[in-house]
Structure formats: structure tokens, C-alpha cells
Amino acid sequence: MAVRVFQDFDISGDGPIYRRLKAELAKAIDGGKLAHGEALPPERDLARIVGVSRVTVRRAIAELTSEGFLQRRHGAGTFVLRPPARIEQPLKRLTSFTEDMQARGLTPRSHWLERGLYAASAEEAEALKLARNAAVARLSRIRLGDDLPMAIEHSTLPADILERPDLVETSLYAALAERGITMAKATERITACNLTAEQAALLTVSPGAPALAISRTGFDAGGRPVELTRTYYRSDIYDLVAELTYAGDP
């Protein structure tokens, strides 16, 4: 990384110094001077280059990290997270997150939060037409595109549909297709929400940040409900687009 980028920072003006430094860093990221995936210098070096204290640098970086501009990796340092252009997600076709990312030239990844077999809750049993406490597979993960956290996904399927949830690596739908199970249709309910502190930390945004919550029930070709998924999408990245046809008189 060129030191020149930081030497050109203008942190003069009014207000706390850390906010001025934060603004310069955000501007450099937005303008492409700091590229996605690029590592920042260590706090001590950055403080020396810019001419501020380490406390100032640490606070500016902490706020940019909570807002999703930077990512701290334990033992590796702090890296730039420059969000891609907003993603428009059509609502007329049933697709997986993996397919969506690949179609946009992004590399899909998952960070697993939970993956195993459990007794169905009352909500899961009702949605999937199962007996109370029937065995279900649960998969919870953070979905990433090019290392940028984009969504939190919680999926539940009947255990006879997915006996080994630990074998799912990237695409759930691809894993089901290998078992001869294809998703024929789904119903979705979309609501606006604010992320909890825990959810916001997983998505590297501020607590209370707005999000899109989508509840999906997926059905196989025989009409059996085989998937219950609730996903929280970052609303600063995702736009959901519906194509509507006028059904009234011409």
C-alpha cells in the first residue's frame, strides 16, 4: 500500500480529530484509493504517518469497522471492505445465494454458526408439516460475497431430506440436488427490521442498522414443504426488485 495515500489526508478543521481521520479513511475507500481487501498499516505506523495519536487511529478504525468499511482479522491486521455496487435481487425466480453471487462475479463463502440435527420447534413443525419434536436439520451461517458479510441465514429442513447437514459446504440447493431433490416453488414474506447488536456484529455494521428480513418456505416438486429459511440482508447492499403486470382493464 502506498504511504502517499495517508500522507495526503487532510484532517484539519473542526470537531474531534478521530472523526476527521475517519472521514478521510472513508473517502479514500469510497474513492477507490484504498482497494477492497487491502491491509491498513499497523496502528502505530498509521498514527506516525498521519501525525495523530494511536488512540485517535484506534477509535477511527473501530467506528469504520462497526460500519462495515473495515474488517479486523485476528493475527493478520485490518483490511478494507469496500461494498460492491448495490445488488438488485429479482423476486420472480427462485435462486440460491450461491447462484446470486456467482451471477454477479462474486465469490460466495459461508461462515458457519450452527449445523446439526435437532428436535423441531413448534414453528418449524407447523411450517414443515412435521410431528412435534420431529428431527430437523438446522443450518445457520453468515453469507459472504468476496469476503464481505452480506446476510445471516437460518435454514431448517426435515431430517429425512438432509440427514447430514455437516456435509453442506456452500450451496444448500446444490446439496439437495445431489440427493435428487429440487425446489419447485417458494413463498416469501419480506419485512423491514433493525439488526440486534449480535446480528450487527456478525454483519460488521452498527447496532440497530436497517435490514431486510425474508422468511421463505420452499416446496419440492410434490408440493411438500422441505425448507424454512429466515435471512437477514444488509439493506445498504441489497435492493429487492419485483416485476409487476397490470391485471386491470386495458
PDB file of C-alpha atoms in Angstrom:
ATOM      1  CA  MET A   1       0.000   0.000   0.000  1.00  0.00           C
ATOM      2  CA  ALA A   2       1.336   3.427  -0.940  1.00  0.00           C
ATOM      3  CA  VAL A   3       2.089   5.574   2.121  1.00  0.00           C
ATOM      4  CA  ARG A   4       1.266   8.559  -0.114  1.00  0.00           C
ATOM      5  CA  VAL A   5      -2.451   7.858   0.316  1.00  0.00           C
ATOM      6  CA  PHE A   6      -2.229   8.600   4.039  1.00  0.00           C
ATOM      7  CA  GLN A   7       0.250  11.458   3.688  1.00  0.00           C
ATOM      8  CA  ASP A   8      -2.343  13.252   1.546  1.00  0.00           C
ATOM      9  CA  PHE A   9      -5.002  13.074   4.277  1.00  0.00           C
ATOM     10  CA  ASP A  10      -6.351  16.477   5.294  1.00  0.00           C
ATOM     11  CA  ILE A  11      -7.500  16.225   8.905  1.00  0.00           C
ATOM     12  CA  SER A  12      -7.683  19.962   9.540  1.00  0.00           C
ATOM     13  CA  GLY A  13     -10.964  21.542  10.558  1.00  0.00           C
ATOM     14  CA  ASP A  14     -13.380  21.476  13.456  1.00  0.00           C
ATOM     15  CA  GLY A  15     -14.628  18.570  15.535  1.00  0.00           C
ATOM     16  CA  PRO A  16     -12.845  15.610  17.127  1.00  0.00           C
ATOM     17  CA  ILE A  17      -9.669  14.544  15.337  1.00  0.00           C
ATOM     18  CA  TYR A  18     -10.753  10.908  15.163  1.00  0.00           C
ATOM     19  CA  ARG A  19     -13.868  11.908  13.202  1.00  0.00           C
ATOM     20  CA  ARG A  20     -11.775  13.859  10.711  1.00  0.00           C
ATOM     21  CA  LEU A  21      -9.429  10.891  10.290  1.00  0.00           C
ATOM     22  CA  LYS A  22     -12.426   8.577   9.965  1.00  0.00           C
ATOM     23  CA  ALA A  23     -13.880  10.802   7.232  1.00  0.00           C
ATOM     24  CA  GLU A  24     -10.590  10.771   5.283  1.00  0.00           C
ATOM     25  CA  LEU A  25     -10.326   6.994   5.521  1.00  0.00           C
ATOM     26  CA  ALA A  26     -13.949   6.544   4.398  1.00  0.00           C
ATOM     27  CA  LYS A  27     -13.382   8.939   1.490  1.00  0.00           C
ATOM     28  CA  ALA A  28     -10.287   7.013   0.399  1.00  0.00           C
ATOM     29  CA  ILE A  29     -12.253   3.749   0.487  1.00  0.00           C
ATOM     30  CA  ASP A  30     -15.247   5.185  -1.397  1.00  0.00           C
ATOM     31  CA  GLY A  31     -12.946   6.758  -3.972  1.00  0.00           C
ATOM     32  CA  GLY A  32     -11.015   3.553  -4.611  1.00  0.00           C
ATOM     33  CA  LYS A  33      -7.692   4.854  -3.282  1.00  0.00           C
ATOM     34  CA  LEU A  34      -7.887   2.082  -0.707  1.00  0.00           C
ATOM     35  CA  ALA A  35      -8.904  -1.083  -2.533  1.00  0.00           C
ATOM     36  CA  HIS A  36     -11.116  -3.876  -1.267  1.00  0.00           C
ATOM     37  CA  GLY A  37      -9.039  -6.443   0.621  1.00  0.00           C
ATOM     38  CA  GLU A  38      -6.094  -4.096   1.097  1.00  0.00           C
ATOM     39  CA  ALA A  39      -4.392  -4.100   4.502  1.00  0.00           C
ATOM     40  CA  LEU A  40      -4.023  -0.910   6.539  1.00  0.00           C
ATOM     41  CA  PRO A  41      -0.641  -0.197   8.133  1.00  0.00           C
ATOM     42  CA  PRO A  42      -0.363  -1.120  11.827  1.00  0.00           C
ATOM     43  CA  GLU A  43      -1.959   1.467  14.123  1.00  0.00           C
ATOM     44  CA  ARG A  44       1.451   2.708  15.323  1.00  0.00           C
ATOM     45  CA  ASP A  45       2.668   3.293  11.760  1.00  0.00           C
ATOM     46  CA  LEU A  46      -0.570   4.912  10.615  1.00  0.00           C
ATOM     47  CA  ALA A  47      -0.518   7.267  13.610  1.00  0.00           C
ATOM     48  CA  ARG A  48       3.048   8.305  12.755  1.00  0.00           C
ATOM     49  CA  ILE A  49       2.288   8.848   9.047  1.00  0.00           C
ATOM     50  CA  VAL A  50      -0.830  10.924   9.647  1.00  0.00           C
ATOM     51  CA  GLY A  51       0.563  12.733  12.683  1.00  0.00           C
ATOM     52  CA  VAL A  52      -2.018  11.749  15.303  1.00  0.00           C
ATOM     53  CA  SER A  53      -2.083   9.573  18.404  1.00  0.00           C
ATOM     54  CA  ARG A  54      -2.656   5.809  18.361  1.00  0.00           C
ATOM     55  CA  VAL A  55      -5.817   6.383  20.415  1.00  0.00           C
ATOM     56  CA  THR A  56      -7.173   8.564  17.597  1.00  0.00           C
ATOM     57  CA  VAL A  57      -6.326   5.927  14.984  1.00  0.00           C
ATOM     58  CA  ARG A  58      -7.801   3.131  17.085  1.00  0.00           C
ATOM     59  CA  ARG A  59     -11.121   4.967  17.565  1.00  0.00           C
ATOM     60  CA  ALA A  60     -11.456   5.887  13.875  1.00  0.00           C
ATOM     61  CA  ILE A  61     -10.738   2.306  12.837  1.00  0.00           C
ATOM     62  CA  ALA A  62     -13.155   0.921  15.439  1.00  0.00           C
ATOM     63  CA  GLU A  63     -16.036   3.025  14.098  1.00  0.00           C
ATOM     64  CA  LEU A  64     -15.269   2.216  10.451  1.00  0.00           C
ATOM     65  CA  THR A  65     -15.127  -1.460  11.382  1.00  0.00           C
ATOM     66  CA  SER A  66     -18.548  -1.320  13.065  1.00  0.00           C
ATOM     67  CA  GLU A  67     -19.939   0.442   9.973  1.00  0.00           C
ATOM     68  CA  GLY A  68     -18.613  -2.206   7.582  1.00  0.00           C
ATOM     69  CA  PHE A  69     -15.793  -0.231   5.900  1.00  0.00           C
ATOM     70  CA  LEU A  70     -13.010  -2.209   7.580  1.00  0.00           C
ATOM     71  CA  GLN A  71     -12.553  -5.725   8.928  1.00  0.00           C
ATOM     72  CA  ARG A  72     -10.225  -6.837  11.694  1.00  0.00           C
ATOM     73  CA  ARG A  73      -8.720 -10.296  11.246  1.00  0.00           C
ATOM     74  CA  HIS A  74      -7.175 -11.791  14.348  1.00  0.00           C
ATOM     75  CA  GLY A  75      -3.433 -12.053  13.958  1.00  0.00           C
ATOM     76  CA  ALA A  76      -3.484 -10.571  10.451  1.00  0.00           C
ATOM     77  CA  GLY A  77      -4.446  -6.905  10.790  1.00  0.00           C
ATOM     78  CA  THR A  78      -7.154  -4.566   9.498  1.00  0.00           C
ATOM     79  CA  PHE A  79      -8.423  -4.810   5.927  1.00  0.00           C
ATOM     80  CA  VAL A  80     -10.560  -2.659   3.653  1.00  0.00           C
ATOM     81  CA  LEU A  81     -14.108  -3.802   2.933  1.00  0.00           C
ATOM     82  CA  ARG A  82     -15.385  -1.773   0.024  1.00  0.00           C
ATOM     83  CA  PRO A  83     -19.018  -2.766  -0.620  1.00  0.00           C
ATOM     84  CA  PRO A  84     -19.779  -3.702  -4.234  1.00  0.00           C
ATOM     85  CA  ALA A  85     -22.355  -1.873  -6.283  1.00  0.00           C
ATOM     86  CA  ARG A  86     -25.828  -2.371  -4.840  1.00  0.00           C
ATOM     87  CA  ILE A  87     -27.251  -5.773  -5.627  1.00  0.00           C
ATOM     88  CA  GLU A  88     -30.668  -5.912  -7.256  1.00  0.00           C
ATOM     89  CA  GLN A  89     -32.358  -9.179  -6.404  1.00  0.00           C
ATOM     90  CA  PRO A  90     -35.320 -10.069  -8.676  1.00  0.00           C
ATOM     91  CA  LEU A  91     -38.227 -11.684  -6.860  1.00  0.00           C
ATOM     92  CA  LYS A  92     -39.692 -13.586  -9.792  1.00  0.00           C
ATOM     93  CA  ARG A  93     -37.214 -16.506  -9.785  1.00  0.00           C
ATOM     94  CA  LEU A  94     -36.204 -18.932  -7.042  1.00  0.00           C
ATOM     95  CA  THR A  95     -32.416 -18.889  -6.674  1.00  0.00           C
ATOM     96  CA  SER A  96     -29.818 -19.649  -4.027  1.00  0.00           C
ATOM     97  CA  PHE A  97     -27.382 -17.146  -2.507  1.00  0.00           C
ATOM     98  CA  THR A  98     -24.521 -19.019  -4.186  1.00  0.00           C
ATOM     99  CA  GLU A  99     -26.146 -18.637  -7.610  1.00  0.00           C
ATOM    100  CA  ASP A 100     -26.828 -14.944  -6.956  1.00  0.00           C
ATOM    101  CA  MET A 101     -23.195 -14.219  -6.057  1.00  0.00           C
ATOM    102  CA  GLN A 102     -21.737 -16.217  -8.937  1.00  0.00           C
ATOM    103  CA  ALA A 103     -24.042 -14.453 -11.404  1.00  0.00           C
ATOM    104  CA  ARG A 104     -22.540 -11.143 -10.248  1.00  0.00           C
ATOM    105  CA  GLY A 105     -18.931 -12.294 -10.455  1.00  0.00           C
ATOM    106  CA  LEU A 106     -18.532 -12.521  -6.680  1.00  0.00           C
ATOM    107  CA  THR A 107     -17.091 -15.466  -4.782  1.00  0.00           C
ATOM    108  CA  PRO A 108     -19.638 -16.903  -2.320  1.00  0.00           C
ATOM    109  CA  ARG A 109     -18.430 -18.087   1.083  1.00  0.00           C
ATOM    110  CA  SER A 110     -20.052 -19.076   4.357  1.00  0.00           C
ATOM    111  CA  HIS A 111     -19.053 -18.746   7.977  1.00  0.00           C
ATOM    112  CA  TRP A 112     -20.978 -21.401   9.899  1.00  0.00           C
ATOM    113  CA  LEU A 113     -22.755 -20.538  13.133  1.00  0.00           C
ATOM    114  CA  GLU A 114     -24.706 -23.791  13.583  1.00  0.00           C
ATOM    115  CA  ARG A 115     -25.013 -27.041  11.630  1.00  0.00           C
ATOM    116  CA  GLY A 116     -26.642 -30.173  13.022  1.00  0.00           C
ATOM    117  CA  LEU A 117     -29.758 -32.223  13.837  1.00  0.00           C
ATOM    118  CA  TYR A 118     -32.242 -31.038  16.474  1.00  0.00           C
ATOM    119  CA  ALA A 119     -35.811 -31.536  17.664  1.00  0.00           C
ATOM    120  CA  ALA A 120     -38.201 -29.306  15.705  1.00  0.00           C
ATOM    121  CA  SER A 121     -39.666 -26.278  17.432  1.00  0.00           C
ATOM    122  CA  ALA A 122     -43.410 -25.643  17.258  1.00  0.00           C
ATOM    123  CA  GLU A 123     -42.877 -23.076  14.476  1.00  0.00           C
ATOM    124  CA  GLU A 124     -40.661 -25.410  12.449  1.00  0.00           C
ATOM    125  CA  ALA A 125     -43.028 -28.362  12.855  1.00  0.00           C
ATOM    126  CA  GLU A 126     -46.018 -26.299  11.713  1.00  0.00           C
ATOM    127  CA  ALA A 127     -44.250 -24.772   8.698  1.00  0.00           C
ATOM    128  CA  LEU A 128     -42.782 -28.089   7.530  1.00  0.00           C
ATOM    129  CA  LYS A 129     -45.875 -30.186   8.374  1.00  0.00           C
ATOM    130  CA  LEU A 130     -43.963 -32.363  10.834  1.00  0.00           C
ATOM    131  CA  ALA A 131     -44.840 -34.025  14.118  1.00  0.00           C
ATOM    132  CA  ARG A 132     -43.915 -32.003  17.194  1.00  0.00           C
ATOM    133  CA  ASN A 133     -40.273 -32.649  18.179  1.00  0.00           C
ATOM    134  CA  ALA A 134     -39.540 -34.446  14.883  1.00  0.00           C
ATOM    135  CA  ALA A 135     -35.877 -34.351  13.890  1.00  0.00           C
ATOM    136  CA  VAL A 136     -34.821 -31.435  11.668  1.00  0.00           C
ATOM    137  CA  ALA A 137     -31.559 -30.222  10.186  1.00  0.00           C
ATOM    138  CA  ARG A 138     -30.627 -26.662  11.099  1.00  0.00           C
ATOM    139  CA  LEU A 139     -28.036 -24.603   9.247  1.00  0.00           C
ATOM    140  CA  SER A 140     -27.152 -21.088  10.361  1.00  0.00           C
ATOM    141  CA  ARG A 141     -24.406 -19.092   8.707  1.00  0.00           C
ATOM    142  CA  ILE A 142     -23.106 -15.720   7.644  1.00  0.00           C
ATOM    143  CA  ARG A 143     -23.197 -15.435   3.848  1.00  0.00           C
ATOM    144  CA  LEU A 144     -20.310 -13.538   2.273  1.00  0.00           C
ATOM    145  CA  GLY A 145     -19.547 -12.298  -1.225  1.00  0.00           C
ATOM    146  CA  ASP A 146     -15.852 -11.619  -1.871  1.00  0.00           C
ATOM    147  CA  ASP A 147     -15.265 -11.761   1.927  1.00  0.00           C
ATOM    148  CA  LEU A 148     -17.910  -9.079   2.588  1.00  0.00           C
ATOM    149  CA  PRO A 149     -20.620 -10.174   5.064  1.00  0.00           C
ATOM    150  CA  MET A 150     -23.953  -9.691   3.275  1.00  0.00           C
ATOM    151  CA  ALA A 151     -26.556 -11.752   5.095  1.00  0.00           C
ATOM    152  CA  ILE A 152     -27.317 -14.003   8.054  1.00  0.00           C
ATOM    153  CA  GLU A 153     -29.201 -17.138   7.035  1.00  0.00           C
ATOM    154  CA  HIS A 154     -31.052 -19.634   9.249  1.00  0.00           C
ATOM    155  CA  SER A 155     -32.425 -22.719   7.428  1.00  0.00           C
ATOM    156  CA  THR A 156     -34.407 -25.695   8.708  1.00  0.00           C
ATOM    157  CA  LEU A 157     -35.197 -28.866   6.746  1.00  0.00           C
ATOM    158  CA  PRO A 158     -36.768 -32.226   7.681  1.00  0.00           C
ATOM    159  CA  ALA A 159     -34.080 -34.689   8.756  1.00  0.00           C
ATOM    160  CA  ASP A 160     -35.167 -37.234   6.129  1.00  0.00           C
ATOM    161  CA  ILE A 161     -34.435 -34.589   3.480  1.00  0.00           C
ATOM    162  CA  LEU A 162     -30.996 -33.753   4.878  1.00  0.00           C
ATOM    163  CA  GLU A 163     -29.631 -36.390   7.268  1.00  0.00           C
ATOM    164  CA  ARG A 164     -26.081 -34.963   7.184  1.00  0.00           C
ATOM    165  CA  PRO A 165     -26.213 -31.163   7.418  1.00  0.00           C
ATOM    166  CA  ASP A 166     -22.485 -31.196   8.185  1.00  0.00           C
ATOM    167  CA  LEU A 167     -21.859 -32.185   4.559  1.00  0.00           C
ATOM    168  CA  VAL A 168     -23.320 -28.943   3.192  1.00  0.00           C
ATOM    169  CA  GLU A 169     -20.399 -26.727   2.224  1.00  0.00           C
ATOM    170  CA  THR A 170     -21.564 -23.804   0.080  1.00  0.00           C
ATOM    171  CA  SER A 171     -24.884 -24.206  -1.728  1.00  0.00           C
ATOM    172  CA  LEU A 172     -27.750 -25.880   0.130  1.00  0.00           C
ATOM    173  CA  TYR A 173     -29.757 -26.230  -3.078  1.00  0.00           C
ATOM    174  CA  ALA A 174     -26.807 -27.919  -4.819  1.00  0.00           C
ATOM    175  CA  ALA A 175     -26.513 -30.375  -1.916  1.00  0.00           C
ATOM    176  CA  LEU A 176     -30.235 -31.158  -2.197  1.00  0.00           C
ATOM    177  CA  ALA A 177     -29.974 -31.553  -5.986  1.00  0.00           C
ATOM    178  CA  GLU A 178     -27.293 -34.211  -5.457  1.00  0.00           C
ATOM    179  CA  ARG A 179     -29.918 -36.122  -3.478  1.00  0.00           C
ATOM    180  CA  GLY A 180     -32.433 -35.733  -6.292  1.00  0.00           C
ATOM    181  CA  ILE A 181     -34.415 -33.025  -4.500  1.00  0.00           C
ATOM    182  CA  THR A 182     -35.215 -29.850  -6.409  1.00  0.00           C
ATOM    183  CA  MET A 183     -37.007 -26.770  -5.149  1.00  0.00           C
ATOM    184  CA  ALA A 184     -40.105 -26.204  -7.299  1.00  0.00           C
ATOM    185  CA  LYS A 185     -41.554 -23.105  -5.663  1.00  0.00           C
ATOM    186  CA  ALA A 186     -41.453 -20.986  -2.538  1.00  0.00           C
ATOM    187  CA  THR A 187     -43.462 -18.408  -0.660  1.00  0.00           C
ATOM    188  CA  GLU A 188     -41.645 -15.430   0.849  1.00  0.00           C
ATOM    189  CA  ARG A 189     -42.583 -12.756   3.341  1.00  0.00           C
ATOM    190  CA  ILE A 190     -40.418  -9.625   3.347  1.00  0.00           C
ATOM    191  CA  THR A 191     -40.289  -7.225   6.282  1.00  0.00           C
ATOM    192  CA  ALA A 192     -38.088  -4.328   7.359  1.00  0.00           C
ATOM    193  CA  CYS A 193     -36.249  -4.667  10.653  1.00  0.00           C
ATOM    194  CA  ASN A 194     -33.382  -3.307  12.692  1.00  0.00           C
ATOM    195  CA  LEU A 195     -30.453  -5.581  13.473  1.00  0.00           C
ATOM    196  CA  THR A 196     -29.729  -6.557  17.048  1.00  0.00           C
ATOM    197  CA  ALA A 197     -26.274  -5.866  18.446  1.00  0.00           C
ATOM    198  CA  GLU A 198     -25.334  -9.521  17.885  1.00  0.00           C
ATOM    199  CA  GLN A 199     -26.608  -9.563  14.288  1.00  0.00           C
ATOM    200  CA  ALA A 200     -24.915  -6.242  13.525  1.00  0.00           C
ATOM    201  CA  ALA A 201     -21.584  -7.553  14.803  1.00  0.00           C
ATOM    202  CA  LEU A 202     -21.855 -10.574  12.503  1.00  0.00           C
ATOM    203  CA  LEU A 203     -22.552  -8.315   9.515  1.00  0.00           C
ATOM    204  CA  THR A 204     -19.957  -5.685  10.544  1.00  0.00           C
ATOM    205  CA  VAL A 205     -22.479  -2.836  10.706  1.00  0.00           C
ATOM    206  CA  SER A 206     -23.722  -0.610  13.515  1.00  0.00           C
ATOM    207  CA  PRO A 207     -26.233  -1.994  16.060  1.00  0.00           C
ATOM    208  CA  GLY A 208     -29.765  -1.102  15.021  1.00  0.00           C
ATOM    209  CA  ALA A 209     -28.790  -0.825  11.338  1.00  0.00           C
ATOM    210  CA  PRO A 210     -31.747  -1.407   8.977  1.00  0.00           C
ATOM    211  CA  ALA A 211     -32.068  -4.780   7.275  1.00  0.00           C
ATOM    212  CA  LEU A 212     -34.433  -6.787   5.105  1.00  0.00           C
ATOM    213  CA  ALA A 213     -35.810  -9.918   6.773  1.00  0.00           C
ATOM    214  CA  ILE A 214     -37.076 -12.573   4.358  1.00  0.00           C
ATOM    215  CA  SER A 215     -38.948 -15.657   5.559  1.00  0.00           C
ATOM    216  CA  ARG A 216     -39.067 -18.371   2.887  1.00  0.00           C
ATOM    217  CA  THR A 217     -40.917 -21.674   2.801  1.00  0.00           C
ATOM    218  CA  GLY A 218     -39.710 -23.859  -0.066  1.00  0.00           C
ATOM    219  CA  PHE A 219     -41.628 -26.752  -1.625  1.00  0.00           C
ATOM    220  CA  ASP A 220     -40.420 -29.717  -3.674  1.00  0.00           C
ATOM    221  CA  ALA A 221     -41.989 -30.900  -6.928  1.00  0.00           C
ATOM    222  CA  GLY A 222     -44.588 -32.903  -4.992  1.00  0.00           C
ATOM    223  CA  GLY A 223     -45.714 -29.856  -3.023  1.00  0.00           C
ATOM    224  CA  ARG A 224     -44.106 -30.922   0.247  1.00  0.00           C
ATOM    225  CA  PRO A 225     -42.620 -28.102   2.356  1.00  0.00           C
ATOM    226  CA  VAL A 226     -38.944 -29.005   2.692  1.00  0.00           C
ATOM    227  CA  GLU A 227     -37.250 -25.715   3.596  1.00  0.00           C
ATOM    228  CA  LEU A 228     -37.881 -22.986   6.133  1.00  0.00           C
ATOM    229  CA  THR A 229     -35.349 -20.176   5.853  1.00  0.00           C
ATOM    230  CA  ARG A 230     -35.150 -16.773   7.504  1.00  0.00           C
ATOM    231  CA  THR A 231     -32.488 -14.465   6.114  1.00  0.00           C
ATOM    232  CA  TYR A 232     -31.402 -11.005   7.227  1.00  0.00           C
ATOM    233  CA  TYR A 233     -29.933  -8.975   4.355  1.00  0.00           C
ATOM    234  CA  ARG A 234     -27.927  -5.779   4.753  1.00  0.00           C
ATOM    235  CA  SER A 235     -30.170  -3.084   3.314  1.00  0.00           C
ATOM    236  CA  ASP A 236     -27.160  -0.915   2.421  1.00  0.00           C
ATOM    237  CA  ILE A 237     -26.268  -3.550  -0.191  1.00  0.00           C
ATOM    238  CA  TYR A 238     -29.488  -5.287  -1.250  1.00  0.00           C
ATOM    239  CA  ASP A 239     -32.439  -3.999  -3.261  1.00  0.00           C
ATOM    240  CA  LEU A 240     -35.321  -6.406  -3.870  1.00  0.00           C
ATOM    241  CA  VAL A 241     -36.930  -5.802  -7.260  1.00  0.00           C
ATOM    242  CA  ALA A 242     -40.376  -7.088  -8.291  1.00  0.00           C
ATOM    243  CA  GLU A 243     -41.723  -7.016 -11.852  1.00  0.00           C
ATOM    244  CA  LEU A 244     -45.466  -6.345 -11.819  1.00  0.00           C
ATOM    245  CA  THR A 245     -48.060  -6.774 -14.540  1.00  0.00           C
ATOM    246  CA  TYR A 246     -51.240  -4.703 -14.560  1.00  0.00           C
ATOM    247  CA  ALA A 247     -54.227  -7.051 -14.282  1.00  0.00           C
ATOM    248  CA  GLY A 248     -56.980  -4.480 -14.728  1.00  0.00           C
ATOM    249  CA  ASP A 249     -58.905  -3.460 -17.806  1.00  0.00           C
ATOM    250  CA  PRO A 250     -56.790  -2.133 -20.716  1.00  0.00           C
TER     251      PRO A 250
END
